[in-house]
mmCIF file with all atom_site columns, C-alpha atoms in Angstrom:
data_model
loop_
_atom_site.group_PDB
_atom_site.id
_atom_site.type_symbol
_atom_site.label_atom_id
_atom_site.label_alt_id
_atom_site.label_comp_id
_atom_site.label_asym_id
_atom_site.label_entity_id
_atom_site.label_seq_id
_atom_site.pdbx_PDB_ins_code
_atom_site.Cartn_x
_atom_site.Cartn_y
_atom_site.Cartn_z
_atom_site.occupancy
_atom_site.B_iso_or_equiv
_atom_site.pdbx_formal_charge
_atom_site.auth_seq_id
_atom_site.auth_comp_id
_atom_site.auth_asym_id
_atom_site.auth_atom_id
_atom_site.pdbx_PDB_model_num
ATOM 1   C CA . MET A 1 1   ? -20.026 -45.357 -59.379 1.00 77.00 ? 1   MET A CA 1
ATOM 2   C CA . ALA A 1 2   ? -18.669 -45.668 -55.836 1.00 82.00 ? 2   ALA A CA 1
ATOM 3   C CA . ASP A 1 3   ? -22.090 -44.781 -54.433 1.00 92.00 ? 3   ASP A CA 1
ATOM 4   C CA . LEU A 1 4   ? -23.708 -47.420 -56.597 1.00 93.00 ? 4   LEU A CA 1
ATOM 5   C CA . PHE A 1 5   ? -21.472 -50.142 -55.210 1.00 94.00 ? 5   PHE A CA 1
ATOM 6   C CA . GLU A 1 6   ? -22.026 -48.914 -51.698 1.00 95.00 ? 6   GLU A CA 1
ATOM 7   C CA . ALA A 1 7   ? -25.776 -49.072 -52.292 1.00 96.00 ? 7   ALA A CA 1
ATOM 8   C CA . LEU A 1 8   ? -25.479 -52.607 -53.627 1.00 95.00 ? 8   LEU A CA 1
ATOM 9   C CA . ALA A 1 9   ? -23.167 -53.793 -50.862 1.00 95.00 ? 9   ALA A CA 1
ATOM 10  C CA . ALA A 1 10  ? -25.808 -54.090 -48.142 1.00 95.00 ? 10  ALA A CA 1
ATOM 11  C CA . PRO A 1 11  ? -27.537 -57.509 -48.134 1.00 95.00 ? 11  PRO A CA 1
ATOM 12  C CA . ALA A 1 12  ? -30.819 -55.864 -47.107 1.00 96.00 ? 12  ALA A CA 1
ATOM 13  C CA . ARG A 1 13  ? -30.747 -53.621 -50.176 1.00 97.00 ? 13  ARG A CA 1
ATOM 14  C CA . GLN A 1 14  ? -29.958 -56.595 -52.399 1.00 96.00 ? 14  GLN A CA 1
ATOM 15  C CA . ALA A 1 15  ? -33.013 -58.319 -50.918 1.00 96.00 ? 15  ALA A CA 1
ATOM 16  C CA . ILE A 1 16  ? -35.145 -55.238 -51.630 1.00 97.00 ? 16  ILE A CA 1
ATOM 17  C CA . LEU A 1 17  ? -34.057 -55.363 -55.279 1.00 97.00 ? 17  LEU A CA 1
ATOM 18  C CA . ASP A 1 18  ? -34.906 -59.099 -55.332 1.00 96.00 ? 18  ASP A CA 1
ATOM 19  C CA . VAL A 1 19  ? -38.339 -58.321 -53.919 1.00 96.00 ? 19  VAL A CA 1
ATOM 20  C CA . LEU A 1 20  ? -38.961 -55.686 -56.599 1.00 97.00 ? 20  LEU A CA 1
ATOM 21  C CA . CYS A 1 21  ? -37.923 -58.223 -59.256 1.00 96.00 ? 21  CYS A CA 1
ATOM 22  C CA . GLU A 1 22  ? -40.714 -60.501 -57.986 1.00 95.00 ? 22  GLU A CA 1
ATOM 23  C CA . ARG A 1 23  ? -43.186 -57.715 -58.739 1.00 96.00 ? 23  ARG A CA 1
ATOM 24  C CA . ASP A 1 24  ? -42.478 -54.132 -59.725 1.00 97.00 ? 24  ASP A CA 1
ATOM 25  C CA . GLY A 1 25  ? -44.446 -51.239 -58.285 1.00 97.00 ? 25  GLY A CA 1
ATOM 26  C CA . GLN A 1 26  ? -44.993 -52.117 -54.627 1.00 98.00 ? 26  GLN A CA 1
ATOM 27  C CA . THR A 1 27  ? -46.135 -50.168 -51.596 1.00 97.00 ? 27  THR A CA 1
ATOM 28  C CA . LEU A 1 28  ? -43.846 -49.940 -48.598 1.00 97.00 ? 28  LEU A CA 1
ATOM 29  C CA . PHE A 1 29  ? -46.152 -52.395 -46.837 1.00 97.00 ? 29  PHE A CA 1
ATOM 30  C CA . GLU A 1 30  ? -45.804 -55.000 -49.590 1.00 97.00 ? 30  GLU A CA 1
ATOM 31  C CA . ILE A 1 31  ? -42.015 -54.649 -49.617 1.00 97.00 ? 31  ILE A CA 1
ATOM 32  C CA . CYS A 1 32  ? -41.912 -55.092 -45.833 1.00 96.00 ? 32  CYS A CA 1
ATOM 33  C CA . SER A 1 33  ? -44.255 -58.102 -46.023 1.00 94.00 ? 33  SER A CA 1
ATOM 34  C CA . ARG A 1 34  ? -42.240 -59.842 -48.708 1.00 94.00 ? 34  ARG A CA 1
ATOM 35  C CA . LEU A 1 35  ? -38.954 -59.212 -46.896 1.00 95.00 ? 35  LEU A CA 1
ATOM 36  C CA . ALA A 1 36  ? -40.331 -60.578 -43.642 1.00 92.00 ? 36  ALA A CA 1
ATOM 37  C CA . MET A 1 37  ? -42.420 -63.467 -44.961 1.00 87.00 ? 37  MET A CA 1
ATOM 38  C CA . SER A 1 38  ? -40.434 -64.686 -47.945 1.00 82.00 ? 38  SER A CA 1
ATOM 39  C CA . HIS A 1 39  ? -36.879 -63.518 -47.272 1.00 86.00 ? 39  HIS A CA 1
ATOM 40  C CA . ASN A 1 40  ? -36.729 -63.893 -43.497 1.00 87.00 ? 40  ASN A CA 1
ATOM 41  C CA . LEU A 1 41  ? -35.601 -60.304 -43.160 1.00 88.00 ? 41  LEU A CA 1
ATOM 42  C CA . THR A 1 42  ? -37.358 -58.643 -40.289 1.00 85.00 ? 42  THR A CA 1
ATOM 43  C CA . LEU A 1 43  ? -36.209 -55.060 -40.382 1.00 91.00 ? 43  LEU A CA 1
ATOM 44  C CA . THR A 1 44  ? -38.186 -52.186 -38.957 1.00 94.00 ? 44  THR A CA 1
ATOM 45  C CA . ARG A 1 45  ? -40.276 -50.200 -41.403 1.00 93.00 ? 45  ARG A CA 1
ATOM 46  C CA . GLN A 1 46  ? -38.035 -47.194 -40.701 1.00 95.00 ? 46  GLN A CA 1
ATOM 47  C CA . ALA A 1 47  ? -34.909 -49.177 -41.565 1.00 96.00 ? 47  ALA A CA 1
ATOM 48  C CA . ILE A 1 48  ? -36.488 -50.358 -44.811 1.00 97.00 ? 48  ILE A CA 1
ATOM 49  C CA . SER A 1 49  ? -37.497 -46.774 -45.637 1.00 96.00 ? 49  SER A CA 1
ATOM 50  C CA . GLN A 1 50  ? -33.909 -45.693 -45.178 1.00 97.00 ? 50  GLN A CA 1
ATOM 51  C CA . HIS A 1 51  ? -32.655 -48.473 -47.449 1.00 97.00 ? 51  HIS A CA 1
ATOM 52  C CA . LEU A 1 52  ? -35.215 -47.385 -50.059 1.00 98.00 ? 52  LEU A CA 1
ATOM 53  C CA . GLU A 1 53  ? -33.891 -43.825 -49.844 1.00 97.00 ? 53  GLU A CA 1
ATOM 54  C CA . VAL A 1 54  ? -30.346 -45.032 -50.470 1.00 97.00 ? 54  VAL A CA 1
ATOM 55  C CA . LEU A 1 55  ? -31.484 -47.050 -53.490 1.00 97.00 ? 55  LEU A CA 1
ATOM 56  C CA . GLU A 1 56  ? -33.431 -44.048 -54.778 1.00 97.00 ? 56  GLU A CA 1
ATOM 57  C CA . SER A 1 57  ? -30.437 -41.737 -54.331 1.00 96.00 ? 57  SER A CA 1
ATOM 58  C CA . VAL A 1 58  ? -28.335 -43.843 -56.723 1.00 96.00 ? 58  VAL A CA 1
ATOM 59  C CA . GLY A 1 59  ? -31.178 -44.223 -59.207 1.00 96.00 ? 59  GLY A CA 1
ATOM 60  C CA . LEU A 1 60  ? -31.869 -47.922 -58.648 1.00 97.00 ? 60  LEU A CA 1
ATOM 61  C CA . LEU A 1 61  ? -35.366 -47.168 -57.436 1.00 97.00 ? 61  LEU A CA 1
ATOM 62  C CA . SER A 1 62  ? -38.018 -44.657 -58.310 1.00 97.00 ? 62  SER A CA 1
ATOM 63  C CA . THR A 1 63  ? -41.279 -43.828 -56.571 1.00 97.00 ? 63  THR A CA 1
ATOM 64  C CA . ARG A 1 64  ? -44.548 -42.839 -58.130 1.00 96.00 ? 64  ARG A CA 1
ATOM 65  C CA . ARG A 1 65  ? -47.638 -41.524 -56.432 1.00 95.00 ? 65  ARG A CA 1
ATOM 66  C CA . GLU A 1 66  ? -50.889 -42.884 -57.760 1.00 91.00 ? 66  GLU A CA 1
ATOM 67  C CA . GLY A 1 67  ? -53.849 -41.382 -56.016 1.00 90.00 ? 67  GLY A CA 1
ATOM 68  C CA . ARG A 1 68  ? -53.238 -41.671 -52.318 1.00 91.00 ? 68  ARG A CA 1
ATOM 69  C CA . TYR A 1 69  ? -50.682 -44.461 -52.563 1.00 94.00 ? 69  TYR A CA 1
ATOM 70  C CA . LYS A 1 70  ? -46.972 -44.454 -53.207 1.00 96.00 ? 70  LYS A CA 1
ATOM 71  C CA . PHE A 1 71  ? -45.446 -47.255 -55.280 1.00 97.00 ? 71  PHE A CA 1
ATOM 72  C CA . HIS A 1 72  ? -41.778 -48.227 -55.603 1.00 98.00 ? 72  HIS A CA 1
ATOM 73  C CA . TYR A 1 73  ? -40.272 -49.229 -58.926 1.00 98.00 ? 73  TYR A CA 1
ATOM 74  C CA . LEU A 1 74  ? -36.999 -50.910 -59.778 1.00 98.00 ? 74  LEU A CA 1
ATOM 75  C CA . ASP A 1 75  ? -34.710 -49.072 -62.198 1.00 97.00 ? 75  ASP A CA 1
ATOM 76  C CA . THR A 1 76  ? -31.754 -51.100 -63.444 1.00 95.00 ? 76  THR A CA 1
ATOM 77  C CA . THR A 1 77  ? -30.388 -48.314 -65.655 1.00 94.00 ? 77  THR A CA 1
ATOM 78  C CA . PRO A 1 78  ? -27.442 -47.583 -63.302 1.00 94.00 ? 78  PRO A CA 1
ATOM 79  C CA . LEU A 1 79  ? -26.360 -51.242 -63.563 1.00 93.00 ? 79  LEU A CA 1
ATOM 80  C CA . GLU A 1 80  ? -25.789 -50.792 -67.290 1.00 91.00 ? 80  GLU A CA 1
ATOM 81  C CA . ALA A 1 81  ? -22.758 -48.657 -66.441 1.00 88.00 ? 81  ALA A CA 1
ATOM 82  C CA . ILE A 1 82  ? -21.203 -51.753 -64.846 1.00 86.00 ? 82  ILE A CA 1
ATOM 83  C CA . VAL A 1 83  ? -21.890 -53.847 -67.926 1.00 86.00 ? 83  VAL A CA 1
ATOM 84  C CA . GLU A 1 84  ? -20.506 -51.131 -70.195 1.00 87.00 ? 84  GLU A CA 1
ATOM 85  C CA . ARG A 1 85  ? -17.373 -50.626 -68.163 1.00 86.00 ? 85  ARG A CA 1
ATOM 86  C CA . TRP A 1 86  ? -16.263 -54.234 -67.739 1.00 86.00 ? 86  TRP A CA 1
ATOM 87  C CA . LEU A 1 87  ? -18.472 -56.865 -69.297 1.00 83.00 ? 87  LEU A CA 1
ATOM 88  C CA . SER A 1 88  ? -19.036 -55.337 -72.733 1.00 79.00 ? 88  SER A CA 1
ATOM 89  C CA . ARG A 1 89  ? -15.393 -54.319 -73.108 1.00 74.00 ? 89  ARG A CA 1
ATOM 90  C CA . ASN A 1 90  ? -14.159 -57.740 -72.073 1.00 73.00 ? 90  ASN A CA 1
ATOM 91  C CA . LYS A 1 91  ? -16.573 -59.405 -74.461 1.00 75.00 ? 91  LYS A CA 1
ATOM 92  C CA . LYS A 1 92  ? -15.392 -57.220 -77.359 1.00 75.00 ? 92  LYS A CA 1
ATOM 93  C CA . LYS A 1 93  ? -11.765 -58.100 -76.641 1.00 76.00 ? 93  LYS A CA 1
ATOM 94  C CA . LYS A 1 94  ? -12.550 -61.801 -76.683 1.00 77.00 ? 94  LYS A CA 1
ATOM 95  C CA . GLU A 1 95  ? -14.368 -61.433 -79.980 1.00 76.00 ? 95  GLU A CA 1
ATOM 96  C CA . LYS A 1 96  ? -11.303 -59.851 -81.587 1.00 71.00 ? 96  LYS A CA 1
ATOM 97  C CA . MET B 2 1   ? -62.186 -61.674 -21.821 1.00 96.00 ? 1   MET B CA 1
ATOM 98  C CA . LYS B 2 2   ? -62.784 -62.058 -25.548 1.00 95.00 ? 2   LYS B CA 1
ATOM 99  C CA . ILE B 2 3   ? -62.762 -59.894 -28.629 1.00 96.00 ? 3   ILE B CA 1
ATOM 100 C CA . ILE B 2 4   ? -66.318 -59.069 -29.666 1.00 96.00 ? 4   ILE B CA 1
ATOM 101 C CA . ILE B 2 5   ? -65.847 -56.035 -31.867 1.00 97.00 ? 5   ILE B CA 1
ATOM 102 C CA . THR B 2 6   ? -63.222 -54.274 -33.908 1.00 97.00 ? 6   THR B CA 1
ATOM 103 C CA . SER B 2 7   ? -63.507 -51.130 -36.001 1.00 97.00 ? 7   SER B CA 1
ATOM 104 C CA . VAL B 2 8   ? -62.458 -49.269 -39.105 1.00 98.00 ? 8   VAL B CA 1
ATOM 105 C CA . PHE B 2 9   ? -62.598 -45.491 -39.429 1.00 98.00 ? 9   PHE B CA 1
ATOM 106 C CA . VAL B 2 10  ? -64.789 -44.628 -42.399 1.00 98.00 ? 10  VAL B CA 1
ATOM 107 C CA . ASP B 2 11  ? -65.309 -41.264 -44.066 1.00 97.00 ? 11  ASP B CA 1
ATOM 108 C CA . ASP B 2 12  ? -69.004 -41.912 -44.766 1.00 97.00 ? 12  ASP B CA 1
ATOM 109 C CA . GLN B 2 13  ? -71.056 -44.473 -42.884 1.00 98.00 ? 13  GLN B CA 1
ATOM 110 C CA . GLU B 2 14  ? -73.728 -44.934 -45.556 1.00 97.00 ? 14  GLU B CA 1
ATOM 111 C CA . LYS B 2 15  ? -71.136 -45.442 -48.298 1.00 98.00 ? 15  LYS B CA 1
ATOM 112 C CA . ALA B 2 16  ? -69.243 -47.819 -46.003 1.00 98.00 ? 16  ALA B CA 1
ATOM 113 C CA . LEU B 2 17  ? -72.366 -49.847 -45.258 1.00 98.00 ? 17  LEU B CA 1
ATOM 114 C CA . LYS B 2 18  ? -72.987 -50.294 -48.989 1.00 98.00 ? 18  LYS B CA 1
ATOM 115 C CA . PHE B 2 19  ? -69.388 -51.305 -49.655 1.00 98.00 ? 19  PHE B CA 1
ATOM 116 C CA . TYR B 2 20  ? -69.075 -53.694 -46.735 1.00 98.00 ? 20  TYR B CA 1
ATOM 117 C CA . THR B 2 21  ? -72.455 -55.372 -47.340 1.00 98.00 ? 21  THR B CA 1
ATOM 118 C CA . GLU B 2 22  ? -73.035 -55.213 -51.094 1.00 97.00 ? 22  GLU B CA 1
ATOM 119 C CA . LEU B 2 23  ? -69.446 -55.743 -52.255 1.00 97.00 ? 23  LEU B CA 1
ATOM 120 C CA . LEU B 2 24  ? -67.763 -57.604 -49.408 1.00 97.00 ? 24  LEU B CA 1
ATOM 121 C CA . GLY B 2 25  ? -70.891 -59.592 -48.505 1.00 97.00 ? 25  GLY B CA 1
ATOM 122 C CA . PHE B 2 26  ? -71.105 -58.837 -44.784 1.00 98.00 ? 26  PHE B CA 1
ATOM 123 C CA . GLN B 2 27  ? -74.489 -58.296 -43.190 1.00 98.00 ? 27  GLN B CA 1
ATOM 124 C CA . LYS B 2 28  ? -75.682 -55.426 -41.048 1.00 98.00 ? 28  LYS B CA 1
ATOM 125 C CA . LYS B 2 29  ? -76.060 -56.283 -37.376 1.00 98.00 ? 29  LYS B CA 1
ATOM 126 C CA . TYR B 2 30  ? -76.747 -53.080 -35.442 1.00 97.00 ? 30  TYR B CA 1
ATOM 127 C CA . ASP B 2 31  ? -77.773 -49.688 -36.778 1.00 97.00 ? 31  ASP B CA 1
ATOM 128 C CA . ILE B 2 32  ? -78.529 -47.387 -33.873 1.00 97.00 ? 32  ILE B CA 1
ATOM 129 C CA . PRO B 2 33  ? -78.853 -43.597 -34.317 1.00 96.00 ? 33  PRO B CA 1
ATOM 130 C CA . MET B 2 34  ? -76.254 -41.723 -32.233 1.00 93.00 ? 34  MET B CA 1
ATOM 131 C CA . GLY B 2 35  ? -76.696 -38.010 -32.845 1.00 91.00 ? 35  GLY B CA 1
ATOM 132 C CA . HIS B 2 36  ? -75.104 -37.155 -36.188 1.00 91.00 ? 36  HIS B CA 1
ATOM 133 C CA . HIS B 2 37  ? -73.800 -40.661 -36.617 1.00 95.00 ? 37  HIS B CA 1
ATOM 134 C CA . ARG B 2 38  ? -74.870 -44.253 -36.124 1.00 96.00 ? 38  ARG B CA 1
ATOM 135 C CA . TRP B 2 39  ? -73.662 -47.189 -34.093 1.00 97.00 ? 39  TRP B CA 1
ATOM 136 C CA . LEU B 2 40  ? -73.270 -49.282 -37.196 1.00 98.00 ? 40  LEU B CA 1
ATOM 137 C CA . THR B 2 41  ? -71.835 -52.789 -37.188 1.00 98.00 ? 41  THR B CA 1
ATOM 138 C CA . VAL B 2 42  ? -71.577 -55.614 -39.696 1.00 98.00 ? 42  VAL B CA 1
ATOM 139 C CA . VAL B 2 43  ? -70.820 -59.329 -39.297 1.00 98.00 ? 43  VAL B CA 1
ATOM 140 C CA . SER B 2 44  ? -69.856 -62.206 -41.551 1.00 97.00 ? 44  SER B CA 1
ATOM 141 C CA . SER B 2 45  ? -72.957 -63.710 -43.194 1.00 94.00 ? 45  SER B CA 1
ATOM 142 C CA . HIS B 2 46  ? -71.891 -67.221 -42.226 1.00 92.00 ? 46  HIS B CA 1
ATOM 143 C CA . ASP B 2 47  ? -71.066 -66.216 -38.643 1.00 95.00 ? 47  ASP B CA 1
ATOM 144 C CA . PRO B 2 48  ? -73.664 -63.639 -37.545 1.00 96.00 ? 48  PRO B CA 1
ATOM 145 C CA . ALA B 2 49  ? -72.890 -64.272 -33.869 1.00 96.00 ? 49  ALA B CA 1
ATOM 146 C CA . GLY B 2 50  ? -69.174 -63.714 -34.457 1.00 96.00 ? 50  GLY B CA 1
ATOM 147 C CA . VAL B 2 51  ? -66.937 -60.671 -34.079 1.00 97.00 ? 51  VAL B CA 1
ATOM 148 C CA . GLU B 2 52  ? -68.582 -57.444 -35.251 1.00 98.00 ? 52  GLU B CA 1
ATOM 149 C CA . LEU B 2 53  ? -66.949 -54.781 -37.347 1.00 98.00 ? 53  LEU B CA 1
ATOM 150 C CA . LEU B 2 54  ? -67.867 -51.250 -36.316 1.00 98.00 ? 54  LEU B CA 1
ATOM 151 C CA . LEU B 2 55  ? -67.996 -48.755 -39.190 1.00 98.00 ? 55  LEU B CA 1
ATOM 152 C CA . GLU B 2 56  ? -66.817 -45.838 -37.106 1.00 97.00 ? 56  GLU B CA 1
ATOM 153 C CA . PRO B 2 57  ? -66.902 -42.202 -38.288 1.00 97.00 ? 57  PRO B CA 1
ATOM 154 C CA . ASP B 2 58  ? -63.414 -40.760 -38.841 1.00 96.00 ? 58  ASP B CA 1
ATOM 155 C CA . GLU B 2 59  ? -64.319 -37.231 -37.782 1.00 94.00 ? 59  GLU B CA 1
ATOM 156 C CA . HIS B 2 60  ? -61.744 -37.015 -34.974 1.00 95.00 ? 60  HIS B CA 1
ATOM 157 C CA . PRO B 2 61  ? -59.014 -34.604 -36.191 1.00 96.00 ? 61  PRO B CA 1
ATOM 158 C CA . ALA B 2 62  ? -56.333 -37.232 -35.631 1.00 97.00 ? 62  ALA B CA 1
ATOM 159 C CA . ALA B 2 63  ? -58.106 -39.929 -37.636 1.00 96.00 ? 63  ALA B CA 1
ATOM 160 C CA . LYS B 2 64  ? -57.648 -38.566 -41.147 1.00 95.00 ? 64  LYS B CA 1
ATOM 161 C CA . PRO B 2 65  ? -53.901 -37.822 -40.974 1.00 96.00 ? 65  PRO B CA 1
ATOM 162 C CA . PHE B 2 66  ? -53.452 -41.276 -39.445 1.00 97.00 ? 66  PHE B CA 1
ATOM 163 C CA . LYS B 2 67  ? -55.443 -42.919 -42.229 1.00 97.00 ? 67  LYS B CA 1
ATOM 164 C CA . ASN B 2 68  ? -53.667 -40.957 -44.953 1.00 95.00 ? 68  ASN B CA 1
ATOM 165 C CA . ALA B 2 69  ? -50.251 -41.933 -43.616 1.00 95.00 ? 69  ALA B CA 1
ATOM 166 C CA . LEU B 2 70  ? -51.242 -45.611 -43.608 1.00 96.00 ? 70  LEU B CA 1
ATOM 167 C CA . LEU B 2 71  ? -52.665 -45.312 -47.136 1.00 96.00 ? 71  LEU B CA 1
ATOM 168 C CA . GLU B 2 72  ? -49.518 -43.744 -48.516 1.00 95.00 ? 72  GLU B CA 1
ATOM 169 C CA . ASP B 2 73  ? -47.412 -46.624 -47.208 1.00 96.00 ? 73  ASP B CA 1
ATOM 170 C CA . GLY B 2 74  ? -49.956 -49.221 -48.289 1.00 97.00 ? 74  GLY B CA 1
ATOM 171 C CA . ILE B 2 75  ? -50.643 -50.425 -44.747 1.00 97.00 ? 75  ILE B CA 1
ATOM 172 C CA . PRO B 2 76  ? -53.994 -52.156 -44.219 1.00 98.00 ? 76  PRO B CA 1
ATOM 173 C CA . ALA B 2 77  ? -56.336 -50.937 -41.482 1.00 97.00 ? 77  ALA B CA 1
ATOM 174 C CA . THR B 2 78  ? -57.467 -54.491 -40.857 1.00 97.00 ? 78  THR B CA 1
ATOM 175 C CA . MET B 2 79  ? -57.525 -57.981 -42.283 1.00 97.00 ? 79  MET B CA 1
ATOM 176 C CA . PHE B 2 80  ? -60.270 -60.425 -43.306 1.00 97.00 ? 80  PHE B CA 1
ATOM 177 C CA . GLY B 2 81  ? -59.979 -64.161 -43.855 1.00 96.00 ? 81  GLY B CA 1
ATOM 178 C CA . VAL B 2 82  ? -61.156 -65.692 -47.136 1.00 96.00 ? 82  VAL B CA 1
ATOM 179 C CA . ASP B 2 83  ? -61.102 -69.219 -48.558 1.00 95.00 ? 83  ASP B CA 1
ATOM 180 C CA . ASP B 2 84  ? -59.563 -68.188 -51.855 1.00 97.00 ? 84  ASP B CA 1
ATOM 181 C CA . VAL B 2 85  ? -57.706 -64.883 -52.248 1.00 98.00 ? 85  VAL B CA 1
ATOM 182 C CA . GLN B 2 86  ? -57.368 -65.272 -56.020 1.00 98.00 ? 86  GLN B CA 1
ATOM 183 C CA . SER B 2 87  ? -61.097 -65.719 -56.650 1.00 98.00 ? 87  SER B CA 1
ATOM 184 C CA . GLU B 2 88  ? -61.958 -62.809 -54.320 1.00 98.00 ? 88  GLU B CA 1
ATOM 185 C CA . TYR B 2 89  ? -59.404 -60.691 -56.148 1.00 98.00 ? 89  TYR B CA 1
ATOM 186 C CA . GLU B 2 90  ? -61.035 -61.496 -59.471 1.00 98.00 ? 90  GLU B CA 1
ATOM 187 C CA . ARG B 2 91  ? -64.559 -61.008 -58.149 1.00 98.00 ? 91  ARG B CA 1
ATOM 188 C CA . LEU B 2 92  ? -63.836 -57.662 -56.469 1.00 98.00 ? 92  LEU B CA 1
ATOM 189 C CA . SER B 2 93  ? -61.682 -56.363 -59.336 1.00 98.00 ? 93  SER B CA 1
ATOM 190 C CA . GLY B 2 94  ? -64.606 -57.116 -61.628 1.00 98.00 ? 94  GLY B CA 1
ATOM 191 C CA . LEU B 2 95  ? -66.787 -54.937 -59.419 1.00 97.00 ? 95  LEU B CA 1
ATOM 192 C CA . GLY B 2 96  ? -64.340 -52.048 -59.762 1.00 97.00 ? 96  GLY B CA 1
ATOM 193 C CA . VAL B 2 97  ? -62.485 -52.473 -56.453 1.00 97.00 ? 97  VAL B CA 1
ATOM 194 C CA . CYS B 2 98  ? -58.938 -51.125 -56.611 1.00 96.00 ? 98  CYS B CA 1
ATOM 195 C CA . PHE B 2 99  ? -56.131 -53.384 -55.351 1.00 97.00 ? 99  PHE B CA 1
ATOM 196 C CA . THR B 2 100 ? -52.774 -51.971 -54.239 1.00 97.00 ? 100 THR B CA 1
ATOM 197 C CA . GLN B 2 101 ? -51.409 -55.511 -54.026 1.00 97.00 ? 101 GLN B CA 1
ATOM 198 C CA . PRO B 2 102 ? -52.640 -58.381 -56.172 1.00 97.00 ? 102 PRO B CA 1
ATOM 199 C CA . PRO B 2 103 ? -52.549 -61.885 -54.636 1.00 97.00 ? 103 PRO B CA 1
ATOM 200 C CA . ALA B 2 104 ? -49.042 -62.803 -53.497 1.00 95.00 ? 104 ALA B CA 1
ATOM 201 C CA . VAL B 2 105 ? -47.579 -65.687 -51.542 1.00 93.00 ? 105 VAL B CA 1
ATOM 202 C CA . MET B 2 106 ? -46.175 -64.334 -48.283 1.00 91.00 ? 106 MET B CA 1
ATOM 203 C CA . GLY B 2 107 ? -44.589 -67.400 -46.712 1.00 87.00 ? 107 GLY B CA 1
ATOM 204 C CA . PRO B 2 108 ? -47.359 -69.320 -44.911 1.00 89.00 ? 108 PRO B CA 1
ATOM 205 C CA . VAL B 2 109 ? -50.186 -67.159 -46.285 1.00 93.00 ? 109 VAL B CA 1
ATOM 206 C CA . ILE B 2 110 ? -51.506 -65.697 -49.529 1.00 96.00 ? 110 ILE B CA 1
ATOM 207 C CA . THR B 2 111 ? -52.557 -62.066 -49.252 1.00 97.00 ? 111 THR B CA 1
ATOM 208 C CA . ALA B 2 112 ? -53.960 -59.226 -51.326 1.00 98.00 ? 112 ALA B CA 1
ATOM 209 C CA . VAL B 2 113 ? -54.724 -55.615 -50.394 1.00 98.00 ? 113 VAL B CA 1
ATOM 210 C CA . PHE B 2 114 ? -57.585 -53.438 -51.644 1.00 98.00 ? 114 PHE B CA 1
ATOM 211 C CA . ASP B 2 115 ? -59.077 -49.989 -51.075 1.00 97.00 ? 115 ASP B CA 1
ATOM 212 C CA . ASP B 2 116 ? -62.429 -49.897 -49.241 1.00 97.00 ? 116 ASP B CA 1
ATOM 213 C CA . THR B 2 117 ? -63.258 -46.468 -50.796 1.00 97.00 ? 117 THR B CA 1
ATOM 214 C CA . CYS B 2 118 ? -63.775 -45.109 -47.265 1.00 97.00 ? 118 CYS B CA 1
ATOM 215 C CA . GLY B 2 119 ? -60.131 -44.214 -46.668 1.00 96.00 ? 119 GLY B CA 1
ATOM 216 C CA . ASN B 2 120 ? -58.737 -47.630 -45.709 1.00 98.00 ? 120 ASN B CA 1
ATOM 217 C CA . LEU B 2 121 ? -56.795 -50.466 -47.184 1.00 98.00 ? 121 LEU B CA 1
ATOM 218 C CA . ILE B 2 122 ? -58.012 -53.954 -46.314 1.00 98.00 ? 122 ILE B CA 1
ATOM 219 C CA . GLN B 2 123 ? -55.901 -57.091 -46.490 1.00 98.00 ? 123 GLN B CA 1
ATOM 220 C CA . ILE B 2 124 ? -57.496 -60.424 -47.339 1.00 98.00 ? 124 ILE B CA 1
ATOM 221 C CA . VAL B 2 125 ? -55.661 -63.546 -46.337 1.00 97.00 ? 125 VAL B CA 1
ATOM 222 C CA . GLN B 2 126 ? -55.836 -67.312 -46.770 1.00 97.00 ? 126 GLN B CA 1
ATOM 223 C CA . ALA B 2 127 ? -53.556 -70.082 -45.513 1.00 90.00 ? 127 ALA B CA 1
ATOM 224 C CA . ASN B 2 128 ? -51.061 -71.165 -48.157 1.00 85.00 ? 128 ASN B CA 1
ATOM 225 C CA . GLN B 2 129 ? -51.439 -74.902 -47.782 1.00 75.00 ? 129 GLN B CA 1
ATOM 226 C CA . PRO B 2 130 ? -49.348 -77.119 -50.022 1.00 61.00 ? 130 PRO B CA 1
ATOM 227 C CA . SER B 2 131 ? -51.741 -79.052 -52.266 1.00 52.00 ? 131 SER B CA 1
#
């Protein structure tokens, strides 16, 4: 879980997750465009690629090739571990 | 000095001419035989004296890897201006054109990105004016 929090700690990676919430399944170009035009985040394409790799390594992002393009998808499954560990338990306690 | 021509690398000039004229609505300007290939340009129908687009053969060994790398990352080869991205998106989708990015507001502009079937992605753009 340490890696997950490290992945989430960087503001740029949070913005990438925001961008994928706007629309899932984007090309690298679309992610870069949205970050620059709508989130005022002008990172180099290489820097964004590296952030995407970090997100992919902790399972928050998956890529799929369709034809000659590569699309990036958000995967919130790892976040459920956070809910399970603290939120759900806390909620159960309160209910008792 | 002024810009009079720009180009896209196409894998088949005849196919490209059909796509760029019949689907996108440009008109042919010059079609001059050049050995195996043609000097083939198109212009906007409403601005025939404007900037030409050269449909250039992509036979140079460096062209295809370059194009494929751009395709994979979804990067357009060039950009065309339209009055209404949404209506062009609907019109072209209806004609079977494949979009990698449906219309999206990108700050001051609205954009969409489609495949020209000749190995390129093309971005269409309109100003996002508050109504």
